[in-house]
């Protein structure tokens, strides 16, 4: 269990993992306990910021240290936001698409996008919220963006300032550079579109439940209550991917999570159902444009090494939210 760090804005709340589904610890603000309702996985963020303060903000930032597996359900913000992790793995469910945010990448979400965030392993989740009026120049749909060296440096400066406001001309200039850089970065395809047909949903669930020993198409079709040809047609119509391509992408996304949590390339390939390391490396490179070894950065592999002061915050047991104000 962890609490939002209480700041001058009165932010408060609690974060729970899957072993704490029936617990909810009250948070404190200005020395007073705030009773929070019983929650499923993540309690609400009690925002008590004054309207005058909110109206001046251009950018806000948040940091979440996590250790284990956490699910943040039905997040919503009127602000656009960029989400990434300095370490560990995060996935985001938006509508019928599951997005994996790979290493050295961030997920852009336009304003008013309801989504679930799953944090797996040990790391630090970073969020940069951009005011709706300033987010108009950015994509209108979710997209994974590569964090280029320039973009990482811009984000480092934004995080160091914590909040950008209209009161400081330097903040406006820094935000302008951030928006320009986000607009120019090419999107990377790391989403897994989810089907809506009940038969395809059953098929997708079976594939994702058994990545190490993926069942063949006939077994999946029998479980789903449809023919292989029907599943091929439904998956292509609802996800834009052939059934085989969807199954491969699901296994590779599982592999990315393992790599992000420090698993070796060899063991990851086995856990993702590949016959050998070479087959895994080939499929990974063909789909993502990089090798599993390059994807698993040294900072990600080391489960016990401290988080860099430039890219994260000191790791801690459990999860902790700082300034969650979006």
Short mmCIF file of C-alpha atoms in Angstrom, two decimals, residues 61-274:
data_model
loop_
_atom_site.label_atom_id
_atom_site.label_comp_id
_atom_site.label_asym_id
_atom_site.label_seq_id
_atom_site.Cartn_x
_atom_site.Cartn_y
_atom_site.Cartn_z
CA UNK A 61 4.11 16.05 -13.94
CA UNK A 62 3.67 12.87 -11.90
CA UNK A 63 5.96 10.05 -10.79
CA UNK A 64 4.93 6.56 -9.69
CA UNK A 65 7.47 4.13 -8.27
CA UNK A 66 6.17 0.56 -8.53
CA UNK A 67 7.34 -2.86 -7.39
CA UNK A 68 5.08 -5.76 -8.30
CA UNK A 69 1.99 -5.63 -10.49
CA UNK A 70 -0.49 -2.77 -10.24
CA UNK A 71 -3.58 -1.90 -12.22
CA UNK A 72 -4.83 1.67 -12.45
CA UNK A 73 -8.40 1.40 -13.71
CA UNK A 74 -10.37 3.89 -15.81
CA UNK A 75 -7.95 6.78 -15.63
CA UNK A 76 -9.31 9.94 -17.18
CA UNK A 77 -7.93 13.43 -17.63
CA UNK A 78 -9.04 16.53 -19.49
CA UNK A 79 -5.36 17.01 -20.25
CA UNK A 80 -3.24 15.28 -22.86
CA UNK A 81 -0.50 13.13 -21.39
CA UNK A 82 2.74 11.39 -22.24
CA UNK A 83 3.36 8.17 -20.27
CA UNK A 84 6.60 6.23 -20.05
CA UNK A 85 8.64 4.12 -17.62
CA UNK A 86 12.29 4.51 -16.75
CA UNK A 87 12.36 0.83 -15.84
CA UNK A 88 9.91 -2.04 -15.64
CA UNK A 89 7.04 -2.60 -18.06
CA UNK A 90 3.77 -0.77 -18.52
CA UNK A 91 0.82 -1.51 -20.75
CA UNK A 92 -2.17 0.71 -21.40
CA UNK A 93 -5.64 -0.38 -22.50
CA UNK A 94 -7.44 2.25 -24.57
CA UNK A 95 -10.81 1.20 -25.93
CA UNK A 96 -10.20 -2.03 -27.84
CA UNK A 97 -6.43 -1.63 -28.16
CA UNK A 98 -3.74 -2.80 -25.77
CA UNK A 99 -0.61 -0.65 -25.97
CA UNK A 100 2.75 -1.80 -24.67
CA UNK A 101 5.09 1.08 -23.92
CA UNK A 102 8.55 -0.31 -24.76
CA UNK A 103 11.91 0.85 -23.49
CA UNK A 104 12.96 4.34 -24.61
CA UNK A 105 9.42 5.06 -25.77
CA UNK A 106 6.39 6.88 -24.43
CA UNK A 107 2.67 6.65 -25.10
CA UNK A 108 0.89 9.85 -26.08
CA UNK A 109 -2.77 10.02 -25.02
CA UNK A 110 -4.90 12.94 -26.25
CA UNK A 111 -7.16 14.78 -23.78
CA UNK A 112 -10.27 12.99 -22.48
CA UNK A 113 -8.93 9.48 -23.17
CA UNK A 114 -10.20 6.92 -20.67
CA UNK A 115 -7.65 4.15 -20.15
CA UNK A 116 -6.30 1.48 -17.80
CA UNK A 117 -2.61 1.37 -16.88
CA UNK A 118 -0.89 -1.83 -15.78
CA UNK A 119 2.56 -1.58 -14.19
CA UNK A 120 4.64 -4.75 -13.99
CA UNK A 121 7.97 -5.37 -12.29
CA UNK A 122 10.02 -2.70 -10.58
CA UNK A 123 10.46 0.76 -12.00
CA UNK A 124 9.22 4.31 -12.21
CA UNK A 125 6.24 5.46 -14.23
CA UNK A 126 6.46 9.04 -15.50
CA UNK A 127 3.56 11.19 -16.66
CA UNK A 128 3.65 14.63 -18.25
CA UNK A 129 0.24 16.28 -18.56
CA UNK A 130 -0.24 18.99 -21.21
CA UNK A 131 -3.15 21.43 -21.02
CA UNK A 132 -5.89 20.78 -23.57
CA UNK A 133 -5.39 24.10 -25.35
CA UNK A 134 -1.68 23.39 -25.87
CA UNK A 135 -2.27 19.75 -26.86
CA UNK A 136 -4.27 20.66 -29.97
CA UNK A 137 -1.17 20.49 -32.14
CA UNK A 138 -0.48 16.91 -31.04
CA UNK A 139 -2.02 13.66 -32.41
CA UNK A 140 -5.73 13.14 -31.85
CA UNK A 141 -5.30 9.40 -31.31
CA UNK A 142 -2.99 7.39 -29.00
CA UNK A 143 0.49 6.72 -30.35
CA UNK A 144 3.73 5.25 -29.06
CA UNK A 145 6.58 7.72 -29.58
CA UNK A 146 10.29 6.98 -29.55
CA UNK A 147 12.02 9.05 -26.87
CA UNK A 148 14.88 10.53 -28.86
CA UNK A 149 17.92 11.94 -27.02
CA UNK A 150 16.58 15.46 -27.58
CA UNK A 151 13.11 14.55 -26.34
CA UNK A 152 14.54 12.82 -23.28
CA UNK A 153 16.53 15.93 -22.40
CA UNK A 154 13.45 18.14 -22.82
CA UNK A 155 11.43 15.83 -20.58
CA UNK A 156 14.22 15.79 -18.00
CA UNK A 157 14.02 19.58 -17.78
CA UNK A 158 10.23 19.52 -17.59
CA UNK A 159 10.33 16.99 -14.76
CA UNK A 160 12.92 19.05 -12.92
CA UNK A 161 10.59 22.08 -13.03
CA UNK A 162 7.61 19.90 -12.00
CA UNK A 163 4.99 22.40 -13.27
CA UNK A 164 5.07 24.81 -16.21
CA UNK A 165 2.84 27.86 -15.86
CA UNK A 166 1.85 30.95 -17.80
CA UNK A 167 3.53 33.07 -15.13
CA UNK A 168 7.03 32.24 -16.38
CA UNK A 169 7.89 33.00 -20.04
CA UNK A 170 10.60 30.32 -19.92
CA UNK A 171 7.94 27.70 -19.24
CA UNK A 172 6.04 28.68 -22.37
CA UNK A 173 9.17 28.38 -24.49
CA UNK A 174 10.06 25.00 -22.99
CA UNK A 175 6.54 23.72 -23.66
CA UNK A 176 6.75 24.95 -27.25
CA UNK A 177 9.90 22.91 -27.82
CA UNK A 178 8.29 19.87 -26.20
CA UNK A 179 5.19 20.09 -28.40
CA UNK A 180 7.31 20.57 -31.53
CA UNK A 181 9.44 17.53 -30.74
CA UNK A 182 6.45 15.33 -29.90
CA UNK A 183 4.78 16.38 -33.15
CA UNK A 184 7.78 15.42 -35.27
CA UNK A 185 8.60 12.02 -33.77
CA UNK A 186 7.35 9.14 -35.92
CA UNK A 187 4.91 6.76 -34.20
CA UNK A 188 5.93 3.17 -33.51
CA UNK A 189 3.42 0.28 -33.87
CA UNK A 190 3.31 -1.36 -30.46
CA UNK A 191 -0.40 -1.78 -29.93
CA UNK A 192 -2.38 -5.02 -29.89
CA UNK A 193 -5.87 -4.35 -31.27
CA UNK A 194 -8.45 -6.41 -29.42
CA UNK A 195 -11.44 -8.00 -31.19
CA UNK A 196 -15.04 -7.50 -30.06
CA UNK A 197 -16.67 -10.62 -31.51
CA UNK A 198 -17.30 -13.08 -28.60
CA UNK A 199 -15.66 -15.94 -30.48
CA UNK A 200 -12.59 -13.87 -31.26
CA UNK A 201 -12.44 -12.66 -27.65
CA UNK A 202 -12.30 -16.27 -26.46
CA UNK A 203 -9.60 -17.02 -29.00
CA UNK A 204 -7.56 -13.98 -27.97
CA UNK A 205 -7.82 -14.89 -24.29
CA UNK A 206 -6.55 -18.43 -24.97
CA UNK A 207 -3.58 -17.11 -26.94
CA UNK A 208 -2.60 -14.65 -24.23
CA UNK A 209 -3.04 -17.23 -21.44
CA UNK A 210 -0.59 -19.70 -23.00
CA UNK A 211 2.33 -17.77 -24.56
CA UNK A 212 4.93 -20.43 -23.72
CA UNK A 213 2.96 -23.24 -25.39
CA UNK A 214 0.82 -21.52 -27.98
CA UNK A 215 -2.00 -23.77 -29.18
CA UNK A 216 -2.41 -24.30 -32.90
CA UNK A 217 -5.11 -22.57 -34.92
CA UNK A 218 -7.42 -25.61 -34.93
CA UNK A 219 -7.30 -25.92 -31.13
CA UNK A 220 -7.95 -22.20 -30.72
CA UNK A 221 -10.87 -22.32 -33.15
CA UNK A 222 -12.42 -25.29 -31.35
CA UNK A 223 -12.11 -23.45 -28.02
CA UNK A 224 -13.65 -20.31 -29.51
CA UNK A 225 -16.56 -22.16 -31.10
CA UNK A 226 -15.70 -21.10 -34.64
CA UNK A 227 -13.83 -22.37 -37.65
CA UNK A 228 -10.28 -21.27 -38.42
CA UNK A 229 -11.57 -19.49 -41.52
CA UNK A 230 -14.13 -17.58 -39.45
CA UNK A 231 -11.49 -16.48 -36.96
CA UNK A 232 -9.25 -15.35 -39.80
CA UNK A 233 -12.07 -13.25 -41.21
CA UNK A 234 -13.11 -11.77 -37.86
CA UNK A 235 -9.59 -10.90 -36.71
CA UNK A 236 -8.73 -9.21 -39.98
CA UNK A 237 -11.98 -7.23 -39.94
CA UNK A 238 -11.82 -6.17 -36.28
CA UNK A 239 -8.09 -5.79 -35.62
CA UNK A 240 -6.64 -5.15 -39.06
CA UNK A 241 -4.28 -8.09 -38.56
CA UNK A 242 -4.35 -11.62 -39.89
CA UNK A 243 -5.00 -14.14 -37.12
CA UNK A 244 -1.44 -15.48 -37.31
CA UNK A 245 0.04 -11.98 -37.21
CA UNK A 246 -2.12 -11.11 -34.19
CA UNK A 247 -0.96 -14.24 -32.35
CA UNK A 248 2.68 -13.41 -33.08
CA UNK A 249 2.29 -9.84 -31.89
CA UNK A 250 0.64 -11.03 -28.66
CA UNK A 251 3.58 -13.34 -27.96
CA UNK A 252 6.12 -10.62 -28.73
CA UNK A 253 4.38 -8.19 -26.41
CA UNK A 254 4.60 -10.83 -23.68
CA UNK A 255 8.30 -11.15 -24.49
CA UNK A 256 8.79 -7.38 -24.18
CA UNK A 257 7.35 -7.43 -20.68
CA UNK A 258 9.74 -10.21 -19.66
CA UNK A 259 12.73 -8.40 -21.17
CA UNK A 260 11.75 -5.17 -19.44
CA UNK A 261 11.79 -7.03 -16.13
CA UNK A 262 15.29 -8.39 -16.59
CA UNK A 263 14.72 -11.84 -18.10
CA UNK A 264 17.43 -13.17 -20.42
CA UNK A 265 16.87 -13.30 -24.17
CA UNK A 266 17.09 -17.11 -24.19
CA UNK A 267 14.56 -17.63 -21.41
CA UNK A 268 12.28 -14.98 -22.84
CA UNK A 269 12.23 -16.72 -26.21
CA UNK A 270 11.24 -19.99 -24.55
CA UNK A 271 8.58 -18.28 -22.41
CA UNK A 272 7.13 -16.68 -25.54
CA UNK A 273 6.82 -20.03 -27.30
CA UNK A 274 9.70 -19.87 -29.80
#
